PDB file of C-alpha atoms and ligand atoms in Angstrom:
ATOM      1  CA  MET D   1      -0.011  -0.002  -0.037  1.00  0.00           C
ATOM      2  CA  SER D   2       1.276   3.407  -0.913  1.00  0.00           C
ATOM      3  CA  ALA D   3       0.781   6.551   1.161  1.00  0.00           C
ATOM      4  CA  ASP D   4       0.516   8.744  -1.933  1.00  0.00           C
ATOM      5  CA  PRO D   5      -2.662  10.805  -2.319  1.00  0.00           C
ATOM      6  CA  LEU D   6      -5.115   9.084  -4.775  1.00  0.00           C
ATOM      7  CA  LEU D   7      -5.212  12.422  -6.737  1.00  0.00           C
ATOM      8  CA  SER D   8      -2.334  14.675  -6.872  1.00  0.00           C
ATOM      9  CA  VAL D   9      -2.176  17.889  -8.916  1.00  0.00           C
ATOM     10  CA  ARG D  10       0.781  19.886  -9.285  1.00  0.00           C
ATOM     11  CA  GLY D  11       1.546  23.406 -10.876  1.00  0.00           C
ATOM     12  CA  LEU D  12      -1.782  23.180 -12.844  1.00  0.00           C
ATOM     13  CA  VAL D  13      -1.964  26.111 -15.365  1.00  0.00           C
ATOM     14  CA  SER D  14      -4.862  26.130 -17.572  1.00  0.00           C
ATOM     15  CA  GLY D  15      -7.463  28.344 -19.241  1.00  0.00           C
ATOM     16  CA  TYR D  16      -9.522  29.209 -22.291  1.00  0.00           C
ATOM     17  CA  GLY D  17      -7.895  30.377 -25.491  1.00  0.00           C
ATOM     18  CA  SER D  18      -5.446  32.990 -24.470  1.00  0.00           C
ATOM     19  CA  THR D  19      -7.038  33.705 -21.140  1.00  0.00           C
ATOM     20  CA  ARG D  20      -5.269  31.914 -18.486  1.00  0.00           C
ATOM     21  CA  VAL D  21      -7.356  31.132 -15.495  1.00  0.00           C
ATOM     22  CA  LEU D  22      -5.353  28.565 -13.334  1.00  0.00           C
ATOM     23  CA  GLN D  23      -1.912  30.102 -12.435  1.00  0.00           C
ATOM     24  CA  GLY D  24      -0.278  27.033 -10.932  1.00  0.00           C
ATOM     25  CA  VAL D  25      -2.778  25.017  -8.675  1.00  0.00           C
ATOM     26  CA  ASP D  26      -1.430  22.258  -6.313  1.00  0.00           C
ATOM     27  CA  LEU D  27      -3.912  20.057  -4.578  1.00  0.00           C
ATOM     28  CA  ASP D  28      -3.892  16.475  -2.908  1.00  0.00           C
ATOM     29  CA  VAL D  29      -6.940  14.121  -2.502  1.00  0.00           C
ATOM     30  CA  PRO D  30      -6.080  11.165  -0.177  1.00  0.00           C
ATOM     31  CA  ALA D  31      -8.110   8.070  -0.615  1.00  0.00           C
ATOM     32  CA  GLY D  32     -11.070   7.950   1.578  1.00  0.00           C
ATOM     33  CA  SER D  33     -11.213  11.592   2.321  1.00  0.00           C
ATOM     34  CA  VAL D  34     -13.385  14.614   1.341  1.00  0.00           C
ATOM     35  CA  VAL D  35     -11.435  17.405  -0.040  1.00  0.00           C
ATOM     36  CA  THR D  36     -13.266  20.828  -0.723  1.00  0.00           C
ATOM     37  CA  LEU D  37     -12.179  23.505  -3.113  1.00  0.00           C
ATOM     38  CA  ILE D  38     -13.974  27.048  -2.044  1.00  0.00           C
ATOM     39  CA  GLY D  39     -13.573  30.520  -3.327  1.00  0.00           C
ATOM     40  CA  ARG D  40     -15.570  33.194  -4.772  1.00  0.00           C
ATOM     41  CA  ASN D  41     -17.282  33.079  -8.131  1.00  0.00           C
ATOM     42  CA  GLY D  42     -15.109  33.006 -11.344  1.00  0.00           C
ATOM     43  CA  VAL D  43     -11.942  32.208  -9.412  1.00  0.00           C
ATOM     44  CA  GLY D  44     -11.385  28.878 -11.188  1.00  0.00           C
ATOM     45  CA  LYS D  45     -12.966  25.996  -9.208  1.00  0.00           C
ATOM     46  CA  THR D  46     -14.845  24.551 -12.184  1.00  0.00           C
ATOM     47  CA  THR D  47     -11.921  24.892 -14.368  1.00  0.00           C
ATOM     48  CA  THR D  48      -9.911  23.093 -11.934  1.00  0.00           C
ATOM     49  CA  LEU D  49     -12.281  20.218 -12.030  1.00  0.00           C
ATOM     50  CA  ARG D  50     -12.425  20.312 -15.881  1.00  0.00           C
ATOM     51  CA  SER D  51      -8.549  20.318 -16.216  1.00  0.00           C
ATOM     52  CA  ILE D  52      -8.435  17.230 -13.989  1.00  0.00           C
ATOM     53  CA  LEU D  53     -11.123  15.393 -16.023  1.00  0.00           C
ATOM     54  CA  GLY D  54      -9.552  16.604 -19.468  1.00  0.00           C
ATOM     55  CA  SER D  55     -12.382  18.774 -20.728  1.00  0.00           C
ATOM     56  CA  VAL D  56     -10.033  21.610 -20.556  1.00  0.00           C
ATOM     57  CA  SER D  57      -6.189  20.845 -21.523  1.00  0.00           C
ATOM     58  CA  PRO D  58      -3.786  21.993 -19.117  1.00  0.00           C
ATOM     59  CA  ALA D  59      -1.048  24.320 -20.598  1.00  0.00           C
ATOM     60  CA  ALA D  60       1.458  23.205 -17.911  1.00  0.00           C
ATOM     61  CA  GLY D  61       1.436  21.008 -14.589  1.00  0.00           C
ATOM     62  CA  SER D  62       0.492  17.605 -14.028  1.00  0.00           C
ATOM     63  CA  VAL D  63      -2.477  15.462 -12.762  1.00  0.00           C
ATOM     64  CA  THR D  64      -1.630  12.009 -11.288  1.00  0.00           C
ATOM     65  CA  PHE D  65      -4.130   9.540 -10.353  1.00  0.00           C
ATOM     66  CA  ASP D  66      -3.571   6.376  -8.445  1.00  0.00           C
ATOM     67  CA  GLY D  67       0.251   6.590  -9.797  1.00  0.00           C
ATOM     68  CA  THR D  68      -0.664   7.318 -13.410  1.00  0.00           C
ATOM     69  CA  ASP D  69      -0.075  10.415 -15.235  1.00  0.00           C
ATOM     70  CA  ILE D  70      -3.673  11.467 -16.719  1.00  0.00           C
ATOM     71  CA  THR D  71      -2.656  15.144 -17.356  1.00  0.00           C
ATOM     72  CA  ALA D  72      -3.247  14.787 -21.265  1.00  0.00           C
ATOM     73  CA  LEU D  73      -6.289  12.227 -21.135  1.00  0.00           C
ATOM     74  CA  SER D  74      -9.457  13.209 -22.825  1.00  0.00           C
ATOM     75  CA  PRO D  75     -12.357  13.058 -20.400  1.00  0.00           C
ATOM     76  CA  GLU D  76     -13.678   9.833 -21.870  1.00  0.00           C
ATOM     77  CA  LYS D  77     -10.157   8.176 -20.684  1.00  0.00           C
ATOM     78  CA  THR D  78     -10.192   9.984 -17.544  1.00  0.00           C
ATOM     79  CA  ALA D  79     -13.469   8.327 -16.730  1.00  0.00           C
ATOM     80  CA  ARG D  80     -12.005   5.038 -17.672  1.00  0.00           C
ATOM     81  CA  GLU D  81      -9.303   5.568 -15.112  1.00  0.00           C
ATOM     82  CA  GLY D  82     -11.997   5.797 -12.446  1.00  0.00           C
ATOM     83  CA  ILE D  83     -12.787   9.458 -12.073  1.00  0.00           C
ATOM     84  CA  ALA D  84     -16.357  10.776 -12.248  1.00  0.00           C
ATOM     85  CA  LEU D  85     -17.511  14.362 -12.509  1.00  0.00           C
ATOM     86  CA  VAL D  86     -20.900  15.701 -11.441  1.00  0.00           C
ATOM     87  CA  PRO D  87     -20.987  18.919 -13.252  1.00  0.00           C
ATOM     88  CA  GLU D  88     -22.403  22.068 -12.159  1.00  0.00           C
ATOM     89  CA  GLU D  89     -25.153  22.099 -14.606  1.00  0.00           C
ATOM     90  CA  ARG D  90     -26.195  18.496 -13.833  1.00  0.00           C
ATOM     91  CA  ARG D  91     -26.659  17.652 -17.454  1.00  0.00           C
ATOM     92  CA  ILE D  92     -29.122  14.802 -16.939  1.00  0.00           C
ATOM     93  CA  PHE D  93     -31.196  13.922 -20.082  1.00  0.00           C
ATOM     94  CA  PRO D  94     -34.545  15.483 -19.605  1.00  0.00           C
ATOM     95  CA  GLY D  95     -36.374  13.269 -22.039  1.00  0.00           C
ATOM     96  CA  LEU D  96     -35.119  10.120 -20.436  1.00  0.00           C
ATOM     97  CA  THR D  97     -36.496   8.303 -17.263  1.00  0.00           C
ATOM     98  CA  VAL D  98     -34.628   8.003 -14.090  1.00  0.00           C
ATOM     99  CA  THR D  99     -33.689   4.326 -14.776  1.00  0.00           C
ATOM    100  CA  GLU D 100     -32.458   5.308 -18.286  1.00  0.00           C
ATOM    101  CA  ASN D 101     -30.107   8.213 -17.226  1.00  0.00           C
ATOM    102  CA  ILE D 102     -28.505   5.813 -14.724  1.00  0.00           C
ATOM    103  CA  GLU D 103     -28.075   2.902 -17.280  1.00  0.00           C
ATOM    104  CA  ILE D 104     -26.285   5.490 -19.469  1.00  0.00           C
ATOM    105  CA  GLY D 105     -23.888   6.303 -16.476  1.00  0.00           C
ATOM    106  CA  ARG D 106     -23.235   2.686 -16.017  1.00  0.00           C
ATOM    107  CA  LEU D 107     -21.525   2.542 -19.461  1.00  0.00           C
ATOM    108  CA  GLY D 108     -18.943   4.678 -18.150  1.00  0.00           C
ATOM    109  CA  GLY D 109     -16.032   4.249 -15.553  1.00  0.00           C
ATOM    110  CA  ARG D 110     -13.255   1.548 -15.552  1.00  0.00           C
ATOM    111  CA  ARG D 111     -13.900  -1.573 -17.407  1.00  0.00           C
ATOM    112  CA  ASP D 112     -12.096  -3.858 -14.997  1.00  0.00           C
ATOM    113  CA  THR D 113     -14.311  -3.064 -12.108  1.00  0.00           C
ATOM    114  CA  ALA D 114     -17.768  -4.484 -10.761  1.00  0.00           C
ATOM    115  CA  LYS D 115     -20.452  -1.952 -11.204  1.00  0.00           C
ATOM    116  CA  PRO D 116     -23.589  -1.757  -9.093  1.00  0.00           C
ATOM    117  CA  SER D 117     -26.864  -2.515 -10.929  1.00  0.00           C
ATOM    118  CA  VAL D 118     -29.164   0.368 -11.843  1.00  0.00           C
ATOM    119  CA  GLU D 119     -31.694  -1.017  -9.478  1.00  0.00           C
ATOM    120  CA  ALA D 120     -29.098  -1.083  -6.634  1.00  0.00           C
ATOM    121  CA  ILE D 121     -28.307   2.549  -7.070  1.00  0.00           C
ATOM    122  CA  VAL D 122     -31.821   3.642  -7.374  1.00  0.00           C
ATOM    123  CA  GLY D 123     -32.645   2.060  -4.210  1.00  0.00           C
ATOM    124  CA  GLU D 124     -29.976   3.826  -2.318  1.00  0.00           C
ATOM    125  CA  PHE D 125     -31.968   7.257  -3.175  1.00  0.00           C
ATOM    126  CA  GLU D 126     -35.226   7.481  -1.637  1.00  0.00           C
ATOM    127  CA  ASN D 127     -36.507  10.240  -3.670  1.00  0.00           C
ATOM    128  CA  LEU D 128     -35.383   8.585  -6.873  1.00  0.00           C
ATOM    129  CA  SER D 129     -36.951   5.158  -6.243  1.00  0.00           C
ATOM    130  CA  ARG D 130     -40.289   6.906  -6.160  1.00  0.00           C
ATOM    131  CA  HIS D 131     -39.729   8.506  -9.471  1.00  0.00           C
ATOM    132  CA  ARG D 132     -37.871   5.702 -11.436  1.00  0.00           C
ATOM    133  CA  ASN D 133     -40.159   5.840 -14.391  1.00  0.00           C
ATOM    134  CA  SER D 134     -40.389   9.655 -14.313  1.00  0.00           C
ATOM    135  CA  LYS D 135     -38.599  11.737 -17.128  1.00  0.00           C
ATOM    136  CA  GLY D 136     -35.668  13.764 -15.895  1.00  0.00           C
ATOM    137  CA  ALA D 137     -37.459  17.111 -16.905  1.00  0.00           C
ATOM    138  CA  ALA D 138     -40.199  16.066 -14.618  1.00  0.00           C
ATOM    139  CA  LEU D 139     -37.903  16.007 -11.372  1.00  0.00           C
ATOM    140  CA  SER D 140     -37.360  18.792  -8.930  1.00  0.00           C
ATOM    141  CA  GLY D 141     -34.013  20.512  -8.840  1.00  0.00           C
ATOM    142  CA  GLY D 142     -33.098  18.517  -5.769  1.00  0.00           C
ATOM    143  CA  GLU D 143     -34.102  15.164  -7.553  1.00  0.00           C
ATOM    144  CA  GLN D 144     -32.321  16.183 -10.606  1.00  0.00           C
ATOM    145  CA  GLN D 145     -29.131  16.648  -8.340  1.00  0.00           C
ATOM    146  CA  MET D 146     -29.509  13.468  -6.710  1.00  0.00           C
ATOM    147  CA  LEU D 147     -29.897  11.651 -10.300  1.00  0.00           C
ATOM    148  CA  ALA D 148     -26.789  13.398 -11.404  1.00  0.00           C
ATOM    149  CA  ILE D 149     -24.995  11.802  -8.576  1.00  0.00           C
ATOM    150  CA  ALA D 150     -26.556   8.552  -8.882  1.00  0.00           C
ATOM    151  CA  ARG D 151     -25.594   8.356 -12.611  1.00  0.00           C
ATOM    152  CA  ALA D 152     -21.976   9.097 -11.538  1.00  0.00           C
ATOM    153  CA  LEU D 153     -22.042   6.301  -8.742  1.00  0.00           C
ATOM    154  CA  VAL D 154     -23.325   3.773 -11.063  1.00  0.00           C
ATOM    155  CA  SER D 155     -19.927   3.864 -12.845  1.00  0.00           C
ATOM    156  CA  ALA D 156     -18.275   2.858  -9.462  1.00  0.00           C
ATOM    157  CA  PRO D 157     -15.725   5.749  -9.709  1.00  0.00           C
ATOM    158  CA  ASP D 158     -12.520   5.602  -7.310  1.00  0.00           C
ATOM    159  CA  LEU D 159     -13.039   9.459  -7.169  1.00  0.00           C
ATOM    160  CA  LEU D 160     -16.185  11.403  -7.258  1.00  0.00           C
ATOM    161  CA  MET D 161     -15.971  15.208  -8.103  1.00  0.00           C
ATOM    162  CA  LEU D 162     -18.861  17.291  -7.297  1.00  0.00           C
ATOM    163  CA  ASP D 163     -19.287  20.873  -8.746  1.00  0.00           C
ATOM    164  CA  GLU D 164     -21.592  23.039  -6.421  1.00  0.00           C
ATOM    165  CA  PRO D 165     -24.226  20.266  -5.810  1.00  0.00           C
ATOM    166  CA  THR D 166     -26.203  22.198  -3.510  1.00  0.00           C
ATOM    167  CA  GLU D 167     -26.406  25.284  -5.736  1.00  0.00           C
ATOM    168  CA  GLY D 168     -29.935  26.489  -6.147  1.00  0.00           C
ATOM    169  CA  LEU D 169     -31.591  24.065  -3.790  1.00  0.00           C
ATOM    170  CA  ALA D 170     -33.992  24.982  -0.861  1.00  0.00           C
ATOM    171  CA  PRO D 171     -32.096  24.583   2.515  1.00  0.00           C
ATOM    172  CA  SER D 172     -33.980  21.282   3.426  1.00  0.00           C
ATOM    173  CA  ILE D 173     -32.560  19.876   0.075  1.00  0.00           C
ATOM    174  CA  VAL D 174     -29.283  21.365   0.777  1.00  0.00           C
ATOM    175  CA  LYS D 175     -29.253  19.217   3.952  1.00  0.00           C
ATOM    176  CA  GLN D 176     -30.040  16.114   2.124  1.00  0.00           C
ATOM    177  CA  VAL D 177     -27.503  16.477  -0.379  1.00  0.00           C
ATOM    178  CA  GLN D 178     -25.059  17.240   2.410  1.00  0.00           C
ATOM    179  CA  ARG D 179     -26.146  13.930   4.288  1.00  0.00           C
ATOM    180  CA  LYS D 180     -25.890  12.012   0.963  1.00  0.00           C
ATOM    181  CA  VAL D 181     -22.112  13.146   0.345  1.00  0.00           C
ATOM    182  CA  GLU D 182     -21.416  12.234   4.023  1.00  0.00           C
ATOM    183  CA  GLU D 183     -23.067   8.826   3.725  1.00  0.00           C
ATOM    184  CA  LEU D 184     -21.161   8.142   0.646  1.00  0.00           C
ATOM    185  CA  ASN D 185     -17.731   8.972   2.344  1.00  0.00           C
ATOM    186  CA  ASP D 186     -18.625   6.936   5.423  1.00  0.00           C
ATOM    187  CA  GLU D 187     -18.951   4.185   2.774  1.00  0.00           C
ATOM    188  CA  GLY D 188     -15.470   4.759   1.809  1.00  0.00           C
ATOM    189  CA  ALA D 189     -15.876   7.152  -1.369  1.00  0.00           C
ATOM    190  CA  THR D 190     -13.246   9.559  -2.083  1.00  0.00           C
ATOM    191  CA  ILE D 191     -14.675  12.953  -2.837  1.00  0.00           C
ATOM    192  CA  LEU D 192     -13.459  16.359  -4.377  1.00  0.00           C
ATOM    193  CA  LEU D 193     -16.106  18.734  -3.704  1.00  0.00           C
ATOM    194  CA  VAL D 194     -16.555  22.330  -5.117  1.00  0.00           C
ATOM    195  CA  GLU D 195     -18.975  24.235  -2.930  1.00  0.00           C
ATOM    196  CA  GLN D 196     -20.207  27.712  -2.920  1.00  0.00           C
ATOM    197  CA  ASN D 197     -22.043  27.053   0.450  1.00  0.00           C
ATOM    198  CA  VAL D 198     -18.900  27.630   2.668  1.00  0.00           C
ATOM    199  CA  GLN D 199     -20.721  26.077   5.673  1.00  0.00           C
ATOM    200  CA  VAL D 200     -21.672  23.001   3.840  1.00  0.00           C
ATOM    201  CA  ALA D 201     -18.144  22.592   2.628  1.00  0.00           C
ATOM    202  CA  LEU D 202     -16.471  23.105   5.802  1.00  0.00           C
ATOM    203  CA  ASP D 203     -19.089  20.534   7.567  1.00  0.00           C
ATOM    204  CA  ILE D 204     -18.457  17.926   5.014  1.00  0.00           C
ATOM    205  CA  ALA D 205     -14.678  18.248   4.091  1.00  0.00           C
ATOM    206  CA  ASP D 206     -11.574  16.746   6.061  1.00  0.00           C
ATOM    207  CA  TYR D 207      -9.458  19.430   4.249  1.00  0.00           C
ATOM    208  CA  VAL D 208     -10.052  22.697   2.507  1.00  0.00           C
ATOM    209  CA  TYR D 209      -8.321  24.544  -0.363  1.00  0.00           C
ATOM    210  CA  ILE D 210      -9.343  28.147  -0.852  1.00  0.00           C
ATOM    211  CA  LEU D 211      -8.819  29.266  -4.397  1.00  0.00           C
ATOM    212  CA  ASP D 212      -8.481  33.042  -5.370  1.00  0.00           C
ATOM    213  CA  LYS D 213      -7.539  34.182  -8.895  1.00  0.00           C
ATOM    214  CA  GLY D 214      -6.574  30.833 -10.052  1.00  0.00           C
ATOM    215  CA  GLN D 215      -4.251  29.948  -7.191  1.00  0.00           C
ATOM    216  CA  VAL D 216      -4.591  28.173  -3.673  1.00  0.00           C
ATOM    217  CA  VAL D 217      -4.168  30.977  -1.279  1.00  0.00           C
ATOM    218  CA  HIS D 218      -4.965  28.894   1.914  1.00  0.00           C
ATOM    219  CA  GLU D 219      -5.226  25.415   3.040  1.00  0.00           C
ATOM    220  CA  GLY D 220      -5.801  23.318   5.938  1.00  0.00           C
ATOM    221  CA  PRO D 221      -7.923  20.933   7.915  1.00  0.00           C
ATOM    222  CA  SER D 222     -11.568  22.147   7.741  1.00  0.00           C
ATOM    223  CA  ASP D 223     -11.624  22.771  11.458  1.00  0.00           C
ATOM    224  CA  GLU D 224      -8.811  25.099  11.372  1.00  0.00           C
ATOM    225  CA  VAL D 225     -10.110  26.761   8.133  1.00  0.00           C
ATOM    226  CA  ALA D 226     -13.548  27.229   9.959  1.00  0.00           C
ATOM    227  CA  ALA D 227     -11.686  29.075  12.744  1.00  0.00           C
ATOM    228  CA  ALA D 228      -9.789  31.220  10.567  1.00  0.00           C
ATOM    229  CA  ASP D 229     -12.137  34.193  10.455  1.00  0.00           C
ATOM    230  CA  GLU D 230      -9.881  36.618   8.888  1.00  0.00           C
ATOM    231  CA  ILE D 231      -9.227  34.363   6.105  1.00  0.00           C
ATOM    232  CA  LEU D 232     -12.775  33.435   5.368  1.00  0.00           C
ATOM    233  CA  ASP D 233     -13.586  37.172   5.402  1.00  0.00           C
ATOM    234  CA  ARG D 234     -10.666  38.009   3.317  1.00  0.00           C
ATOM    235  CA  TYR D 235     -11.127  35.442   0.357  1.00  0.00           C
ATOM    236  CA  LEU D 236     -14.782  34.610   0.671  1.00  0.00           C
ATOM    237  CA  GLY D 237     -16.409  37.546   2.282  1.00  0.00           C
ATOM    238  CA  VAL D 238     -18.186  35.232   4.800  1.00  0.00           C
ATOM    239  CA  SER D 239     -18.285  34.545   8.467  1.00  0.00           C
ATOM    240  CA  VAL D 240     -18.899  31.101   9.533  1.00  0.00           C
ATOM    241  CA  ALA D 241     -21.005  29.853  12.730  1.00  0.00           C
ATOM    242  CA  ASP D 242     -18.729  27.769  15.085  1.00  0.00           C
TER     243      ASP D 242
HETATM  244  N1  ATP P   1     -15.888  28.113 -21.363  1.00  0.00           N
HETATM  245  C1  ATP P   1     -15.295  29.235 -21.064  1.00  0.00           C
HETATM  246  N2  ATP P   1     -14.710  30.016 -21.919  1.00  0.00           N
HETATM  247  C2  ATP P   1     -14.076  31.257 -21.564  1.00  0.00           C
HETATM  248  N3  ATP P   1     -13.981  31.620 -20.389  1.00  0.00           N
HETATM  249  C3  ATP P   1     -14.375  30.858 -19.520  1.00  0.00           C
HETATM  250  C4  ATP P   1     -15.136  29.500 -19.820  1.00  0.00           C
HETATM  251  N4  ATP P   1     -15.506  29.226 -18.587  1.00  0.00           N
HETATM  252  C5  ATP P   1     -15.127  29.767 -17.526  1.00  0.00           C
HETATM  253  N5  ATP P   1     -14.559  30.983 -17.900  1.00  0.00           N
HETATM  254  C6  ATP P   1     -13.726  31.867 -17.217  1.00  0.00           C
HETATM  255  O1  ATP P   1     -12.867  31.531 -16.462  1.00  0.00           O
HETATM  256  C7  ATP P   1     -12.836  32.180 -14.972  1.00  0.00           C
HETATM  257  C8  ATP P   1     -13.196  30.989 -14.125  1.00  0.00           C
HETATM  258  O2  ATP P   1     -14.181  30.257 -14.262  1.00  0.00           O
HETATM  259  P1  ATP P   1     -14.729  29.109 -13.476  1.00  0.00           P
HETATM  260  O3  ATP P   1     -16.031  28.521 -14.145  1.00  0.00           O
HETATM  261  O4  ATP P   1     -13.474  27.942 -13.393  1.00  0.00           O
HETATM  262  O5  ATP P   1     -15.019  29.681 -12.053  1.00  0.00           O
HETATM  263  P2  ATP P   1     -15.731  29.212 -10.763  1.00  0.00           P
HETATM  264  O6  ATP P   1     -14.731  29.369  -9.533  1.00  0.00           O
HETATM  265  O7  ATP P   1     -16.328  27.801 -10.790  1.00  0.00           O
HETATM  266  O8  ATP P   1     -16.981  30.208 -10.482  1.00  0.00           O
HETATM  267  P3  ATP P   1     -18.278  29.891 -10.012  1.00  0.00           P
HETATM  268  O9  ATP P   1     -18.531  30.034  -8.480  1.00  0.00           O
HETATM  269  O10 ATP P   1     -19.153  31.206 -10.573  1.00  0.00           O
HETATM  270  O11 ATP P   1     -18.911  28.595 -10.442  1.00  0.00           O
HETATM  271  C9  ATP P   1     -14.015  33.045 -15.164  1.00  0.00           C
HETATM  272  O12 ATP P   1     -13.379  34.239 -15.442  1.00  0.00           O
HETATM  273  C10 ATP P   1     -14.930  32.656 -16.292  1.00  0.00           C
HETATM  274  O13 ATP P   1     -15.554  33.680 -16.916  1.00  0.00           O
HETATM  275 MG1   MG P   2     -17.977  26.943 -11.006  1.00  0.00          MG
END
């Protein structure tokens, strides 16, 4: 067994056309942990996840996953290595049913790993079981988010990346999503979470990176970051309850 982190990002420089967004990002995700990336709008959180996945090609730096250099891989190949991204926009198929959406997710992921059945995954989500034959478009925002997570999980990923899973959801639904992420981690999932809800992020995470203008400006265990009032105020403009 190796003590190396499951995911290791070093000096990642990335952007769109001539616009450089990431200015050299370093981060680690140890196996079995929840690591969160927080920061104001537009600082490069989504770009970091896209650069790991390969939908944005890094200009410099490296992404190492389970000992393999995956920096230059396409999103399809990265998924085959065992990384799943639940994107900010969720991207569920509105015209397909809950079950059909999850069946599509089952086509992805590693080829050499046993995947759960669609039924087993549906059964883990109370609010999807009730709607298994409903079209994606008929689901509420919270149900669509759960479906997006379920579709990623059915590929049996070794790393689950979630981009703002609580965005736009009512407080009670935010709690449901939070509990789901915690439950997945309790069951052993390794999670890289981007969250705009700082309280949720700090509650869930073991370790926190704060991103500002494409750089990690602060990092630490979540209880330490939660107590760093001045830093939270400076980089996020928030104060967090104890
Ligand atoms: N497809 C794109 N083409 C060009 N520029 C983009 C594209 N996507 C994002 N950007 C720009 O890159 C910068 C970083 O965006 P990114 O989406 O990574 O930020 P973010 O931290 O995820 O923000 P948010 O909290 O709003 O989701 C922003 O200035 C944004 O306008
Ligand atoms: Mg984003």
